[in-house]
Short mmCIF file of C-alpha atoms in Angstrom, two decimals:
data_model
loop_
_atom_site.label_atom_id
_atom_site.label_comp_id
_atom_site.label_asym_id
_atom_site.label_seq_id
_atom_site.Cartn_x
_atom_site.Cartn_y
_atom_site.Cartn_z
CA MET A 1341 45.24 90.28 158.39
CA ALA A 1342 47.99 90.54 155.79
CA GLY A 1343 49.81 87.33 154.83
CA VAL A 1344 53.53 86.82 155.27
CA LEU A 1345 55.44 88.01 152.05
CA VAL A 1346 58.43 85.89 150.73
CA GLY A 1347 61.21 88.20 150.41
CA GLY A 1348 63.01 88.07 147.16
CA ALA A 1349 66.33 89.33 148.62
CA PHE A 1350 66.12 86.39 151.33
CA LEU A 1351 65.56 83.81 148.65
CA SER A 1352 68.46 85.17 146.56
CA GLN A 1353 70.68 84.92 149.61
CA LEU A 1354 69.42 81.26 150.08
CA ILE A 1355 70.29 80.42 146.50
CA ASP A 1356 73.60 81.84 146.81
CA VAL A 1357 74.27 79.91 150.02
CA VAL A 1358 73.26 76.61 148.25
CA LEU A 1359 75.32 77.62 145.20
CA ASP A 1360 78.38 78.23 147.60
CA ARG A 1361 77.90 74.65 149.16
CA LEU A 1362 78.08 73.16 145.54
CA MET A 1363 81.81 74.50 145.62
CA SER A 1364 82.50 71.53 147.93
CA ALA A 1365 83.06 69.40 145.12
CA ASP A 1366 85.60 67.06 146.94
CA ALA A 1367 82.92 66.34 149.56
CA ILE A 1368 80.25 65.55 147.10
CA ASN A 1369 82.48 63.38 144.95
CA PHE A 1370 83.43 61.38 148.21
CA VAL A 1371 79.89 60.79 149.31
CA VAL A 1372 78.17 60.01 145.89
CA GLY A 1373 80.97 59.11 143.37
CA LYS A 1374 82.85 61.63 140.97
CA LYS A 1375 80.87 60.71 137.71
CA LEU A 1376 77.57 60.97 139.47
CA SER A 1377 78.27 64.01 141.59
CA SER A 1378 79.44 65.93 138.56
CA ASP A 1379 76.06 65.58 136.67
CA LEU A 1380 73.98 66.14 139.85
CA VAL A 1381 76.14 69.23 140.73
CA GLU A 1382 75.55 70.60 137.29
CA LYS A 1383 71.94 69.82 137.14
CA LEU A 1384 71.28 71.29 140.39
CA ARG A 1385 73.37 74.60 139.57
CA THR A 1386 71.56 75.00 136.50
CA ALA A 1387 68.19 74.59 138.20
CA LEU A 1388 69.02 76.94 140.73
CA LYS A 1389 70.12 79.69 138.15
CA ASP A 1390 67.08 79.23 136.05
CA ALA A 1391 64.52 79.52 138.98
CA GLY A 1392 66.55 82.00 140.61
CA ALA A 1393 66.39 84.36 137.56
CA LEU A 1394 62.63 84.27 138.35
CA VAL A 1395 62.59 85.48 141.89
CA ASP A 1396 62.67 89.34 141.40
CA ASP A 1397 59.71 89.20 139.18
CA ALA A 1398 57.82 86.78 141.29
CA GLU A 1399 58.30 89.01 144.53
CA LEU A 1400 56.35 91.85 142.65
CA LYS A 1401 53.62 89.62 141.47
CA GLN A 1402 52.90 87.54 144.65
CA LEU A 1403 51.41 90.83 145.92
CA ASP A 1404 48.03 90.11 143.89
CA ASN A 1405 48.71 86.39 142.71
CA HIS A 1406 48.15 83.91 145.29
CA ASP A 1407 49.72 81.34 142.99
CA VAL A 1408 52.83 83.15 142.77
CA LYS A 1409 53.19 83.44 146.40
CA GLU A 1410 52.67 79.70 146.77
CA TRP A 1411 55.27 79.26 144.03
CA LEU A 1412 57.67 81.21 146.25
CA ASN A 1413 56.97 79.20 149.16
CA CYS A 1414 57.67 76.01 147.09
CA LEU A 1415 60.91 77.42 146.08
CA ARG A 1416 61.94 78.31 149.44
CA ASP A 1417 61.12 74.82 150.74
CA ALA A 1418 63.07 73.35 147.97
CA LEU A 1419 65.86 75.33 148.67
CA TYR A 1420 66.00 74.37 152.48
CA THR A 1421 65.84 70.76 151.44
CA ALA A 1422 68.82 71.23 149.14
CA ASP A 1423 70.81 73.11 151.72
CA ASP A 1424 70.05 70.50 154.34
CA LEU A 1425 71.25 67.63 151.84
CA LEU A 1426 74.30 69.32 151.01
CA ASP A 1427 75.31 70.18 154.57
CA ARG A 1428 74.62 66.26 155.54
CA ILE A 1429 76.95 65.31 152.64
CA CYS A 1430 79.65 67.70 153.67
CA THR A 1431 79.56 66.54 157.26
CA LYS A 1432 79.58 62.96 156.15
CA ALA A 1433 82.58 63.60 153.97
CA ALA A 1434 84.35 65.32 156.90
CA THR A 1435 83.83 62.43 159.48
CA GLN A 1436 83.70 59.29 157.41
CA LYS A 1437 86.70 56.95 157.70
CA VAL A 1438 88.41 55.56 154.39
CA THR A 1439 89.66 52.02 154.62
CA LEU A 1440 92.53 50.53 152.63
CA LEU A 1441 89.73 49.15 150.19
CA GLY A 1442 88.39 52.67 149.83
CA ARG A 1443 85.05 53.67 150.41
CA ILE A 1444 81.78 51.59 149.91
CA PHE A 1445 78.78 53.22 148.21
CA ASN A 1446 76.16 52.12 150.44
CA SER A 1447 72.43 52.58 151.05
CA GLU A 1448 72.41 55.76 152.90
CA ASP A 1449 74.62 57.22 149.96
CA ARG A 1450 72.18 55.94 147.41
CA GLN A 1451 69.31 57.61 149.37
CA MET A 1452 71.18 60.78 149.48
CA VAL A 1453 71.55 60.61 145.71
CA ASN A 1454 67.87 59.98 145.24
CA GLU A 1455 67.00 62.97 147.49
CA ILE A 1456 69.10 65.28 145.42
CA GLU A 1457 67.53 64.03 142.35
CA ARG A 1458 64.16 64.75 143.62
CA VAL A 1459 65.14 68.27 144.69
CA VAL A 1460 66.56 68.90 141.38
CA ARG A 1461 63.27 67.80 139.61
CA ARG A 1462 61.21 70.01 142.24
CA ILE A 1463 63.13 73.04 141.20
CA GLU A 1464 63.17 72.35 137.54
CA ASP A 1465 59.39 71.80 137.66
CA LEU A 1466 58.90 75.18 139.51
CA GLU A 1467 60.83 76.74 136.64
CA LYS A 1468 58.80 75.27 134.05
CA ARG A 1469 55.70 76.75 135.66
CA LYS A 1470 56.94 80.24 134.76
CA GLY A 1471 54.70 80.45 131.67
CA LYS A 1472 51.54 79.61 133.27
CA LEU A 1473 52.34 82.10 136.12
CA GLY A 1474 53.48 84.91 133.75
CA LEU A 1475 57.01 84.85 135.39
CA GLU A 1476 59.79 86.48 133.40
CA LYS A 1477 63.51 86.13 133.97
CA ILE A 1478 65.21 89.08 134.97
CA SER A 1479 68.82 87.85 133.81
CA THR A 1480 69.70 84.88 131.74
CA ALA A 1481 73.37 85.89 131.21
CA SER A 1482 74.33 85.29 134.72
CA PHE A 1483 73.06 84.84 138.15
CA SER A 1484 74.30 87.91 139.52
CA TRP A 1485 71.49 90.26 138.52
CA LYS A 1486 74.14 92.98 139.37
CA THR A 1487 73.46 96.32 137.51
CA PRO A 1488 75.82 99.04 137.89
CA SER A 1489 75.71 100.49 141.36
CA THR A 1490 75.28 104.01 142.32
CA SER A 1491 76.17 105.98 145.51
CA LEU A 1492 72.70 107.17 145.87
CA VAL A 1493 70.91 105.65 148.84
CA ARG A 1494 67.88 103.68 147.94
CA GLY A 1495 66.40 103.48 151.39
CA ASN A 1496 67.02 102.99 155.00
CA VAL A 1497 69.46 100.18 156.47
CA TYR A 1498 67.19 97.70 158.51
CA GLY A 1499 68.76 95.36 160.94
CA ARG A 1500 72.36 96.42 160.45
CA GLU A 1501 73.00 98.52 163.48
CA ASP A 1502 76.02 96.35 164.44
CA ASP A 1503 77.52 96.24 161.22
CA GLU A 1504 77.25 100.07 161.04
CA LYS A 1505 79.02 100.33 164.36
CA ALA A 1506 81.89 97.94 163.24
CA LEU A 1507 82.26 99.86 160.04
CA ILE A 1508 82.61 103.21 161.89
CA LYS A 1509 85.09 101.70 164.05
CA MET A 1510 87.39 100.55 161.23
CA LEU A 1511 87.04 103.85 159.53
CA ASN A 1512 88.23 105.78 162.74
CA ASP A 1513 91.04 103.34 163.33
CA ASN A 1514 92.51 104.14 159.87
CA ASN A 1515 93.36 107.66 160.82
CA GLU A 1516 96.99 106.75 161.73
CA HIS A 1517 97.51 105.07 158.18
CA HIS A 1518 98.08 106.75 155.03
CA LEU A 1519 95.99 104.33 153.07
CA SER A 1520 93.75 101.88 154.44
CA VAL A 1521 91.44 99.26 152.88
CA ILE A 1522 88.06 98.11 154.42
CA SER A 1523 86.22 95.30 152.69
CA ILE A 1524 82.59 94.36 153.35
CA VAL A 1525 82.31 90.82 152.39
CA GLY A 1526 79.24 88.67 151.88
CA ILE A 1527 77.03 86.65 149.54
CA GLY A 1528 75.11 88.13 146.73
CA GLY A 1529 72.14 90.12 147.82
CA VAL A 1530 73.09 90.33 151.41
CA GLY A 1531 73.25 94.24 151.45
CA LYS A 1532 76.87 95.08 150.95
CA THR A 1533 76.15 97.79 148.41
CA THR A 1534 73.39 99.26 150.64
CA LEU A 1535 75.64 99.57 153.53
CA ALA A 1536 78.39 101.06 151.49
CA GLN A 1537 75.93 103.63 150.21
CA TRP A 1538 74.86 104.38 153.87
CA LEU A 1539 78.49 105.01 154.85
CA TYR A 1540 79.27 107.05 151.63
CA ASN A 1541 76.30 109.39 152.03
CA ASN A 1542 76.69 109.79 155.95
CA ALA A 1543 77.67 113.38 156.29
CA GLU A 1544 78.80 113.13 159.76
CA LEU A 1545 81.27 110.31 159.00
CA MET A 1546 82.58 112.05 155.66
CA VAL A 1547 83.76 115.36 157.57
CA GLY A 1548 87.45 115.75 156.82
CA PHE A 1549 87.46 113.68 153.37
CA ASP A 1550 88.69 116.10 150.54
CA ARG A 1551 87.87 113.70 147.81
CA LYS A 1552 85.23 111.19 147.43
CA ALA A 1553 84.39 108.75 144.54
CA TRP A 1554 82.11 105.72 143.76
CA VAL A 1555 82.85 103.25 141.13
CA CYS A 1556 81.02 99.87 140.28
CA ILE A 1557 83.81 97.15 139.15
CA SER A 1558 81.92 93.85 138.77
CA GLU A 1559 83.46 90.82 137.35
CA ASN A 1560 85.63 92.55 134.53
CA PHE A 1561 88.16 94.57 136.47
CA ASP A 1562 89.73 97.07 133.89
CA ILE A 1563 92.17 99.07 135.74
CA VAL A 1564 92.37 101.67 133.01
CA GLU A 1565 88.69 102.14 132.73
CA THR A 1566 88.26 102.09 136.70
CA THR A 1567 90.89 104.68 137.16
CA LYS A 1568 89.49 106.92 134.46
CA ASN A 1569 86.09 106.82 136.06
CA ILE A 1570 87.60 107.59 139.42
CA VAL A 1571 89.32 110.66 137.93
CA LYS A 1572 85.90 111.70 136.32
CA GLU A 1573 84.28 111.50 139.86
CA ILE A 1574 86.69 113.80 141.74
CA SER A 1575 87.99 116.17 138.82
CA THR A 1576 86.21 118.61 136.29
CA ASN A 1577 89.42 118.57 134.38
CA THR A 1578 89.16 115.09 132.34
CA GLN A 1579 91.06 116.39 129.02
CA ASP A 1580 94.19 114.54 127.66
CA LEU A 1581 93.48 111.15 129.40
CA ASP A 1582 94.61 109.52 126.41
CA SER A 1583 97.12 106.78 127.98
CA PHE A 1584 97.04 104.87 131.20
CA ASN A 1585 100.04 106.87 132.46
CA SER A 1586 98.16 110.22 131.99
CA ILE A 1587 95.23 108.73 133.65
CA GLN A 1588 97.25 107.55 136.51
CA ASP A 1589 99.16 110.92 136.82
CA ALA A 1590 95.75 112.91 136.87
CA LEU A 1591 94.70 110.71 139.69
CA LYS A 1592 97.93 111.15 141.48
CA LYS A 1593 97.56 114.95 141.27
CA GLU A 1594 94.07 114.78 142.57
CA LEU A 1595 94.87 112.81 145.61
CA SER A 1596 98.25 114.00 146.62
CA GLU A 1597 98.21 115.52 150.00
CA LYS A 1598 94.37 114.98 150.18
CA LYS A 1599 92.46 112.64 152.48
CA PHE A 1600 90.10 110.64 150.21
CA PHE A 1601 87.37 107.95 150.54
CA VAL A 1602 86.82 105.62 147.45
CA VAL A 1603 84.33 102.96 147.19
CA LEU A 1604 84.93 100.06 144.70
CA ASP A 1605 81.70 98.26 144.80
CA ASP A 1606 81.36 94.60 143.68
CA VAL A 1607 85.05 93.60 143.34
CA TRP A 1608 85.96 90.09 141.97
CA SER A 1609 89.51 90.35 140.88
CA ASN A 1610 92.24 88.97 143.08
CA ASP A 1611 95.12 89.44 140.53
CA HIS A 1612 98.00 90.82 142.65
CA HIS A 1613 99.75 92.30 139.75
CA GLN A 1614 96.65 94.31 138.55
CA TRP A 1615 96.02 95.76 142.15
CA LYS A 1616 99.64 96.66 142.39
CA ASP A 1617 99.48 98.71 139.14
CA PHE A 1618 96.00 100.12 140.04
CA LEU A 1619 96.90 101.33 143.61
CA ALA A 1620 100.06 103.27 142.50
CA PRO A 1621 98.36 106.78 142.54
CA PHE A 1622 96.60 106.03 145.94
CA GLN A 1623 99.82 106.12 147.85
CA TYR A 1624 100.18 109.87 147.80
CA GLY A 1625 97.16 110.75 150.09
CA VAL A 1626 97.26 111.77 153.69
CA LYS A 1627 96.50 109.77 156.89
CA GLY A 1628 92.99 108.40 156.96
CA SER A 1629 92.57 107.89 153.18
CA THR A 1630 90.56 104.72 152.82
CA ILE A 1631 89.49 102.49 149.79
CA LEU A 1632 86.21 100.58 150.77
CA LEU A 1633 85.39 97.48 148.82
CA THR A 1634 82.39 95.32 148.56
CA THR A 1635 83.01 91.77 147.52
CA ARG A 1636 81.88 88.35 147.70
CA LYS A 1637 85.37 86.91 147.74
CA GLU A 1638 87.21 87.31 151.26
CA ASP A 1639 90.77 87.13 149.88
CA VAL A 1640 90.42 90.30 147.76
CA GLY A 1641 91.14 92.65 150.42
CA SER A 1642 94.26 91.24 151.64
CA ILE A 1643 95.71 91.10 148.32
CA VAL A 1644 94.91 94.85 147.84
CA GLN A 1645 96.59 96.31 151.02
CA THR A 1646 98.68 95.51 153.97
CA ASN A 1647 96.49 97.50 156.24
CA TYR A 1648 93.39 95.89 155.83
CA HIS A 1649 90.07 95.32 157.77
CA ARG A 1650 87.56 92.73 156.78
CA HIS A 1651 83.87 92.93 157.80
CA TYR A 1652 81.65 89.81 157.02
CA LEU A 1653 78.04 90.74 156.34
CA ASN A 1654 75.88 87.68 157.47
CA PRO A 1655 72.33 87.38 156.17
CA LEU A 1656 69.56 88.66 158.10
CA SER A 1657 67.48 85.79 159.76
CA GLU A 1658 64.46 84.55 158.12
CA ASP A 1659 62.19 85.78 160.63
CA TYR A 1660 63.56 89.19 160.41
CA CYS A 1661 63.13 89.25 156.46
CA TRP A 1662 59.51 88.16 156.91
CA SER A 1663 58.59 90.78 159.46
CA LEU A 1664 60.43 93.53 157.28
CA SER A 1665 58.59 92.24 154.09
CA VAL A 1666 55.24 92.55 155.99
CA PHE A 1667 56.20 95.92 157.57
CA LEU A 1668 57.23 97.51 154.23
CA SER A 1669 54.00 96.19 152.44
CA CYS A 1670 51.99 98.00 155.01
CA THR A 1671 53.77 101.44 154.70
#
């Protein structure tokens, strides 16, 4: 009987969850003290990024290397421990009363600090084993591992039937508005891009749209380059695009009196002024025109457009991920 494979996508999601918890700096400061928490948070963040960059390679090599599979299991257990510790810290910070004398650092707090230090060492030790196991880092520049996306479907969408129905409803509800924005919000690796690909390539749902475009944004939101890429997607005439004004004018002409569906994948910017300038050509479409965003930041869509619908994409359950890994390994 085939053993259960540890899914790299699941571990990436779990790492993102722990990293998100580390953003609760006030809670950590309150429980373990500012100076100590600053050092611990930085050490844990670094350890998570270093070990996390090995996950994709380990996922492939676990198929014929038992030691790598065991490495992934150990990393998963360490991540669960870290997540549980940070959850306890946040809960304590939310419920702890502060006296006039302030808050006394007690034995329970010291124990939490010791536990965090131990889990940091566990993750650091796992990262140090990369040479012995032959593991290579997929990315050292950032934790995202995000490569420029494509609209082409890479496979079926498993376990997302309810999410698909929710997006279809949002798309249909947009038919009374000239421009609507839908954002798929979720942590890294949860499947936002895959779901957007499914929608973009669903011929039945795309009936009636005159123009379609897919552009990957990522962390550097260059509105000139992004606008130019959209024009290239929907027009064969890309001559004389030598200024932002000419690029926007070309896009306006292509979208005027048309119903369009534009996907902006992996959006990070919440700069209101940038978005205001960027969206100017999109105001000339007909009812039902839609911009679909995928983003980790829930406030992006509301800044982009008034008629806005947000859909949170939650991680699949661990049991489902394991079952899916076994299923795919047998097909």
